[in-house]
Amino acid sequence: MLLVTGGAGFIGGNFVLDWLAGCDEPVVNFDKLTYAGNLDTLKPLERDSRHHFIHGDIGDRELVSSVLAEFRPRAVVNFAAESHVDRSIHGPGDFIQTNIVGTFGLLESVREYWSKLGADERLSFRFLHVSTDEVFGSLKASEAPFSETRAYAPNSPYSASKAASDHLVRAWHHTYGLPVVTTNCSNNYGPYHFPEKLIPLVILSALAGKPLPVYGDGQQIRDWLYVKDHCSAIRVVLANGQLGETYNVGGWNEKANLDVVRTICRILDELSPRLDGQSYSEQISFVQDRPGHDRRYAIDARKLARELGWKPVETFDTGIRKTIEWYLANDGWVENVTSGQYRDWMKHQYGK
Ligand code: NAD
Ligand code: TYD
């Protein structure tokens, strides 16, 4: 069985659904259910005996240890984190607490459990830590995409806290021999994405007739990875990744934010046109830039292709269309996540 942390969030939720659609190995899903955690995502598993949900904090050593002792997982996949850059700017404390102190607690609980396993189980055990390309900082236009050997240079409280957690994971391998692998992925998008992030925010704001906020000049570049491609990469790394290694996961889809927003508008014009016949791009609104905004991220995912045979399936064009179609078909999920707490954040971040 697998222990998945943060499996009620965007990527973790997709991973758990995908995993159980593809095999019968059970999953213990351990999640704090912060504003970003959503049990609605896991509704298809409500009566599935292969899925065990535990409500808890990765930093709660007593609870994590008792879950490990009860379920005896062969691997831990750690998605649990505070993940939104803008929130980290407004309030970094939760990011330090979960991403650094929480990861430390989780590593200690897992180390204690792992060290008491029998020789064979200890050998095959894995701790897979999910990280981000943001730990590498910002790329110049002329620079090659981030490879695994790029020096860390995080610029936001979020990326600094993720970088710190990556260093802890690395040290627990080198010092204690904990069998870890780390993945650093680019920006994910797809179903069940919480609408504080660019792509779902723009889809839902467009349909609601609201402004589509583009920070600064909209020329910042992100490398977009369809979430199901990310899930398949994690499966591959979990199965065959080399201990202590890191693997970059990216979609080979570098896009400027303004192009992403315009693409979403174009597809929405086709699939769900505005009643007044105007394009959704009329709603684009340039707003004040994010402080310390990284200009460009891009991932060189050749190591994962070369060593473990993984490649993404979706291009940005196919993935964004699937994503928009999913949001159009799932207004019930959207209604439940855009609760009072969500509206408070939107008011705080974007004003009226
Ligand atoms: P998310 O914010 O959607 O979900 C995070 C989940 O973790 C939520 O369900 C939340 O309840 C849970 N959680 C938060 N604090 C916790 C704690 N202390 N204990 C237990 N659970 C806790 O995030 P996501 O987008 O699904 O990201 C998952 C992982 O992937 C994160 O580690 C993130 O840093 C990384 N990542 C995300 C992206 C992206 O584009 N979304 C890109 C690169 C890396
Ligand atoms: P986001 O989805 O927050 O991911 P990250 O900051 O982790 O890359 O943002 C993606 C890009 O979109 C980033 O360059 C910031 C920009 N952005 C906007 O222009 N407007 C918005 O309202 C948001 C949320 C993001």
XYZ file of C-alpha atoms and ligand atoms in Angstrom:
421
model
C 0.000 0.000 0.000
C 0.992 3.612 -0.606
C 0.805 6.505 1.818
C -0.026 9.657 -0.160
C 0.148 12.985 1.673
C -1.811 15.963 0.324
C -4.023 13.628 -1.703
C -7.068 15.890 -1.389
C -5.300 18.695 -3.263
C -5.016 19.298 -6.988
C -2.109 17.043 -8.024
C -2.405 14.581 -5.132
C -6.133 14.117 -5.840
C -5.470 13.466 -9.523
C -2.681 11.054 -8.545
C -4.882 9.025 -6.174
C -7.732 8.820 -8.727
C -5.296 7.783 -11.480
C -3.486 5.280 -9.281
C -6.659 3.456 -8.246
C -7.981 3.552 -11.831
C -4.806 1.794 -12.957
C -4.111 -0.786 -10.230
C -5.506 -2.365 -7.078
C -2.794 -1.372 -4.641
C -4.588 0.515 -1.828
C -3.843 4.109 -0.863
C -3.863 5.785 2.541
C -4.578 9.409 1.783
C -3.303 11.722 4.554
C -4.385 15.336 4.235
C -4.911 18.316 6.551
C -7.803 19.629 4.436
C -6.607 23.219 4.316
C -8.567 25.571 2.027
C -6.836 23.733 -0.892
C -7.880 20.255 0.195
C -11.191 19.092 -1.153
C -12.935 15.795 -0.441
C -15.278 16.419 -3.408
C -12.344 15.527 -5.679
C -12.267 12.089 -4.041
C -16.045 11.491 -4.263
C -15.640 8.742 -6.920
C -13.748 6.760 -4.230
C -16.379 7.158 -1.495
C -17.290 3.477 -1.415
C -13.939 2.165 -2.592
C -12.330 -0.027 0.091
C -8.902 0.546 -1.513
C -8.959 4.206 -0.410
C -8.493 5.193 3.262
C -8.713 8.875 4.083
C -7.002 10.188 7.230
C -7.415 13.816 8.281
C -4.140 15.088 9.705
C -1.044 17.261 9.558
C 2.241 15.835 8.197
C 3.966 17.576 11.117
C 1.917 15.597 13.684
C 4.498 12.927 14.449
C 2.313 10.887 16.758
C -0.506 10.624 14.221
C 1.793 9.978 11.241
C 3.642 7.273 13.203
C 0.404 5.559 14.183
C -0.820 5.646 10.546
C 2.494 4.145 9.371
C 2.308 1.432 12.033
C -1.302 0.583 11.189
C -1.128 0.570 7.364
C 2.541 -0.425 6.842
C 2.997 1.319 3.454
C 5.786 0.269 1.074
C 6.178 3.898 -0.059
C 5.272 7.482 0.837
C 4.470 10.009 -1.900
C 4.661 13.492 -0.394
C 2.471 16.089 -2.118
C 1.413 17.904 1.074
C 2.412 21.553 0.966
C 1.235 25.123 0.954
C 1.490 25.803 -2.786
C 0.350 29.288 -3.836
C 3.039 31.952 -4.401
C 0.666 34.906 -3.887
C -0.513 33.525 -0.534
C 3.130 33.008 0.492
C 3.745 36.713 -0.123
C 0.773 37.750 2.030
C 1.475 35.205 4.798
C 4.674 33.138 4.700
C 4.204 31.566 8.155
C 2.049 28.629 7.007
C 4.609 27.868 4.270
C 7.465 27.659 6.767
C 5.325 25.540 9.068
C 4.074 22.959 6.576
C 6.733 22.911 3.888
C 9.754 23.000 6.190
C 8.763 22.021 9.746
C 6.039 19.650 8.481
C 8.398 17.915 6.039
C 10.955 17.557 8.848
C 8.329 15.891 11.074
C 7.238 13.598 8.234
C 10.838 12.593 7.466
C 11.474 11.764 11.121
C 8.301 9.662 11.438
C 9.079 7.846 8.200
C 12.716 7.282 9.194
C 11.653 5.725 12.486
C 9.170 3.437 10.695
C 11.596 2.539 7.894
C 14.485 1.746 10.240
C 12.384 -0.941 11.957
C 11.312 -2.695 8.749
C 12.727 -6.106 7.829
C 15.768 -6.121 5.522
C 13.813 -6.745 2.277
C 11.111 -4.187 3.052
C 13.745 -1.627 4.043
C 15.487 -2.127 0.728
C 12.386 -1.711 -1.426
C 10.873 1.191 0.588
C 10.617 4.603 -1.153
C 10.002 8.183 -0.034
C 9.074 10.224 -3.108
C 9.137 13.973 -2.518
C 7.248 16.194 -4.973
C 8.955 19.538 -5.539
C 8.863 22.354 -8.043
C 10.930 24.077 -10.751
C 10.515 27.316 -8.779
C 13.418 26.307 -6.486
C 15.790 27.091 -9.386
C 14.719 30.754 -9.547
C 14.204 32.734 -12.728
C 15.683 32.004 -16.193
C 16.880 34.657 -18.628
C 15.350 34.500 -22.129
C 18.660 33.280 -23.565
C 19.286 30.537 -20.978
C 18.727 26.807 -21.488
C 15.908 25.183 -19.464
C 16.642 24.012 -15.891
C 18.475 20.705 -15.675
C 18.753 18.679 -12.470
C 22.239 20.098 -11.798
C 21.126 23.745 -11.843
C 21.926 25.555 -8.571
C 18.975 26.349 -6.325
C 18.096 30.072 -6.218
C 14.533 30.418 -4.871
C 12.990 33.902 -4.950
C 9.591 33.689 -3.219
C 8.686 32.557 0.303
C 6.942 29.584 -1.368
C 9.932 28.492 -3.442
C 12.350 29.106 -0.551
C 10.253 26.856 1.686
C 10.124 24.139 -1.011
C 13.890 24.433 -1.532
C 14.425 23.972 2.209
C 12.236 20.851 2.200
C 14.180 19.436 -0.771
C 17.431 19.950 1.142
C 16.017 18.127 4.168
C 14.945 15.198 1.980
C 18.385 15.063 0.393
C 20.118 15.181 3.788
C 17.916 12.394 5.211
C 19.155 10.228 2.357
C 22.836 11.098 2.674
C 22.947 11.032 6.462
C 20.475 8.315 7.414
C 20.206 6.330 4.175
C 16.450 6.973 3.841
C 15.583 5.764 0.314
C 14.350 8.985 -1.273
C 13.696 10.251 -4.791
C 12.675 13.837 -5.603
C 10.805 15.205 -8.595
C 10.887 18.885 -9.634
C 7.993 19.635 -11.924
C 6.824 22.672 -13.849
C 3.401 24.376 -13.610
C 0.610 21.789 -13.653
C -2.874 22.340 -15.033
C -5.929 20.151 -15.546
C -9.068 18.950 -13.714
C -9.650 19.716 -9.994
C -7.277 22.722 -10.012
C -8.177 25.198 -7.271
C -9.249 28.462 -8.953
C -6.719 30.716 -7.232
C -4.131 29.600 -9.849
C -3.926 31.257 -13.271
C -5.612 28.736 -15.584
C -8.733 27.796 -13.560
C -9.027 31.411 -12.350
C -9.171 32.678 -15.928
C -11.629 30.006 -17.114
C -14.053 30.649 -14.265
C -13.694 34.439 -14.239
C -14.326 34.527 -17.987
C -17.529 32.494 -17.654
C -18.651 34.674 -14.722
C -18.163 37.864 -16.799
C -15.389 39.088 -14.492
C -12.031 40.706 -15.371
C -9.189 38.330 -16.280
C -6.257 39.609 -14.178
C -2.895 39.524 -15.974
C 0.036 40.543 -13.764
C 2.408 43.206 -15.155
C 2.984 42.901 -18.908
C 1.858 39.253 -19.104
C 5.147 38.231 -20.728
C 6.292 35.974 -17.872
C 6.865 32.446 -19.122
C 5.801 29.176 -17.511
C 6.288 25.608 -18.812
C 2.884 23.935 -18.602
C 2.488 20.253 -17.679
C -0.847 18.468 -17.918
C -1.522 16.971 -14.482
C -2.121 13.438 -15.780
C 1.298 13.515 -17.450
C 2.754 14.515 -14.090
C 0.964 11.577 -12.416
C 2.438 9.146 -14.956
C 5.926 10.599 -14.344
C 5.556 10.059 -10.589
C 4.498 6.448 -11.159
C 7.594 5.883 -13.293
C 9.953 7.518 -10.778
C 8.379 5.603 -7.899
C 8.880 2.322 -9.754
C 12.327 2.854 -11.252
C 13.905 6.085 -9.958
C 17.442 5.792 -8.597
C 17.778 6.403 -4.860
C 18.924 9.894 -3.939
C 18.373 11.156 -7.488
C 16.216 14.078 -8.594
C 14.169 14.095 -11.791
C 12.825 17.151 -13.591
C 9.290 16.782 -14.980
C 8.058 19.225 -17.606
C 5.685 19.443 -20.521
C 7.968 21.146 -23.088
C 5.273 23.834 -23.279
C 6.781 27.253 -22.597
C 4.092 29.928 -22.901
C 3.820 33.586 -21.948
C 0.948 34.198 -19.511
C -0.831 36.539 -21.912
C -0.771 33.833 -24.623
C -2.217 31.329 -22.156
C -5.042 33.722 -21.282
C -5.734 34.495 -24.962
C -5.796 30.754 -25.799
C -8.333 30.114 -23.033
C -10.478 32.989 -24.359
C -10.342 31.609 -27.909
C -11.424 28.101 -26.845
C -14.185 29.484 -24.637
C -15.401 31.673 -27.537
C -15.842 28.423 -29.444
C -17.231 26.129 -26.698
C -19.349 28.562 -24.672
C -19.653 31.900 -26.533
C -20.609 35.109 -24.727
C -24.261 36.043 -25.201
C -23.292 39.484 -26.590
C -21.147 37.902 -29.348
C -17.960 39.585 -28.048
C -14.780 37.626 -27.336
C -13.846 36.753 -23.747
C -10.523 38.474 -24.462
C -12.422 41.785 -23.967
C -12.314 40.905 -20.247
C -8.480 40.829 -20.054
C -7.311 43.313 -17.455
C -3.667 44.168 -16.746
C -3.151 44.506 -12.987
C -0.260 45.310 -10.670
C 2.578 42.786 -10.925
C 3.416 40.238 -8.223
C 6.387 41.414 -6.088
C 9.562 39.536 -7.038
C 7.756 37.880 -9.954
C 10.017 35.282 -11.644
C 10.239 36.019 -15.361
C 10.710 32.562 -16.811
C 10.671 28.900 -15.798
C 11.437 26.059 -18.195
C 12.229 22.423 -17.490
C 14.680 20.183 -19.284
C 12.985 16.785 -18.830
C 15.493 14.780 -20.879
C 16.925 12.838 -17.922
C 13.524 11.305 -17.188
C 13.082 10.417 -20.877
C 16.588 9.017 -21.248
C 16.825 7.044 -18.012
C 13.240 6.015 -17.291
C 11.527 6.324 -20.692
C 8.932 8.934 -19.630
C 7.493 11.530 -22.001
C 4.404 13.728 -21.672
C 1.427 12.732 -23.823
C -0.389 16.087 -23.994
C 0.643 19.188 -25.892
C -0.590 22.491 -24.455
C -3.285 22.654 -27.151
C -4.742 19.234 -26.314
C -4.360 19.625 -22.543
C -5.906 23.092 -22.272
C -8.929 22.027 -24.335
C -9.474 18.979 -22.065
C -9.130 21.238 -19.023
C -11.669 23.786 -20.268
C -14.108 21.016 -21.211
C -13.722 19.568 -17.701
C -14.539 22.913 -16.034
C -17.563 23.405 -18.302
C -18.859 19.944 -17.348
C -18.175 20.155 -13.600
C -19.886 23.267 -12.271
C -20.934 21.366 -9.122
C -17.295 20.851 -8.072
C -16.566 24.499 -8.877
C -19.503 25.771 -6.820
C -18.349 23.844 -3.774
C -14.757 25.115 -3.876
C -15.634 28.740 -4.502
C -16.982 29.090 -0.970
C -16.873 32.038 1.435
C -13.186 31.494 2.208
C -12.364 31.599 -1.512
C -14.340 34.797 -2.008
C -12.444 36.392 0.910
C -9.117 35.558 -0.791
C -10.270 36.988 -4.132
C -11.317 40.229 -2.463
C -8.016 40.418 -0.578
C -5.870 39.756 -3.684
C -7.780 41.557 -6.457
C -9.915 44.120 -4.585
C -13.570 44.441 -5.544
P -2.594 22.062 -3.493
O -2.395 23.331 -2.723
O -3.692 21.966 -4.479
O -2.789 20.853 -2.467
C -2.005 20.686 -1.311
C -2.699 19.647 -0.434
O -1.878 19.453 0.725
C -4.074 20.081 0.054
O -4.986 19.010 -0.054
C -3.854 20.448 1.520
O -4.993 20.221 2.332
C -2.708 19.503 1.877
N -1.903 19.999 3.006
C -1.437 21.271 3.184
N -0.753 21.327 4.342
C -0.764 20.073 4.872
C -0.215 19.511 6.053
N 0.475 20.247 6.944
N -0.419 18.199 6.308
C -1.156 17.431 5.438
N -1.697 17.934 4.317
C -1.501 19.233 4.040
O -1.181 21.764 -4.169
P -0.868 21.022 -5.535
O -0.923 22.010 -6.620
O -1.668 19.788 -5.605
O 0.668 20.670 -5.296
C 1.071 19.406 -4.764
C 2.578 19.404 -4.605
O 3.185 19.657 -5.869
C 3.101 20.510 -3.679
O 4.168 19.973 -2.930
C 3.583 21.599 -4.622
O 4.629 22.336 -4.040
C 4.062 20.761 -5.785
N 4.012 21.448 -7.094
C 2.856 21.953 -7.584
C 2.828 22.565 -8.845
C 1.564 23.099 -9.467
O 1.623 23.628 -10.579
N 0.404 22.967 -8.842
C 4.010 22.701 -9.572
C 5.201 22.212 -9.017
C 5.175 21.558 -7.787
P 0.231 30.668 -10.725
O -0.863 29.849 -11.342
O -0.033 31.358 -9.426
O 1.510 29.705 -10.614
P 3.050 30.081 -10.224
O 3.118 31.408 -9.604
O 3.367 28.976 -9.267
O 3.814 29.985 -11.528
O 0.687 31.745 -11.789
C 1.128 31.380 -13.067
C 1.586 32.637 -13.759
O 0.434 33.476 -13.980
C 2.554 33.461 -12.916
O 3.523 34.054 -13.781
C 1.686 34.539 -12.298
C 0.601 34.758 -13.338
N -0.723 35.148 -12.818
C -1.381 36.247 -13.371
O -0.885 36.909 -14.317
N -2.610 36.586 -12.871
C -3.188 35.903 -11.841
O -4.301 36.292 -11.411
C -2.514 34.772 -11.295
C -3.124 33.980 -10.174
C -1.277 34.428 -11.811
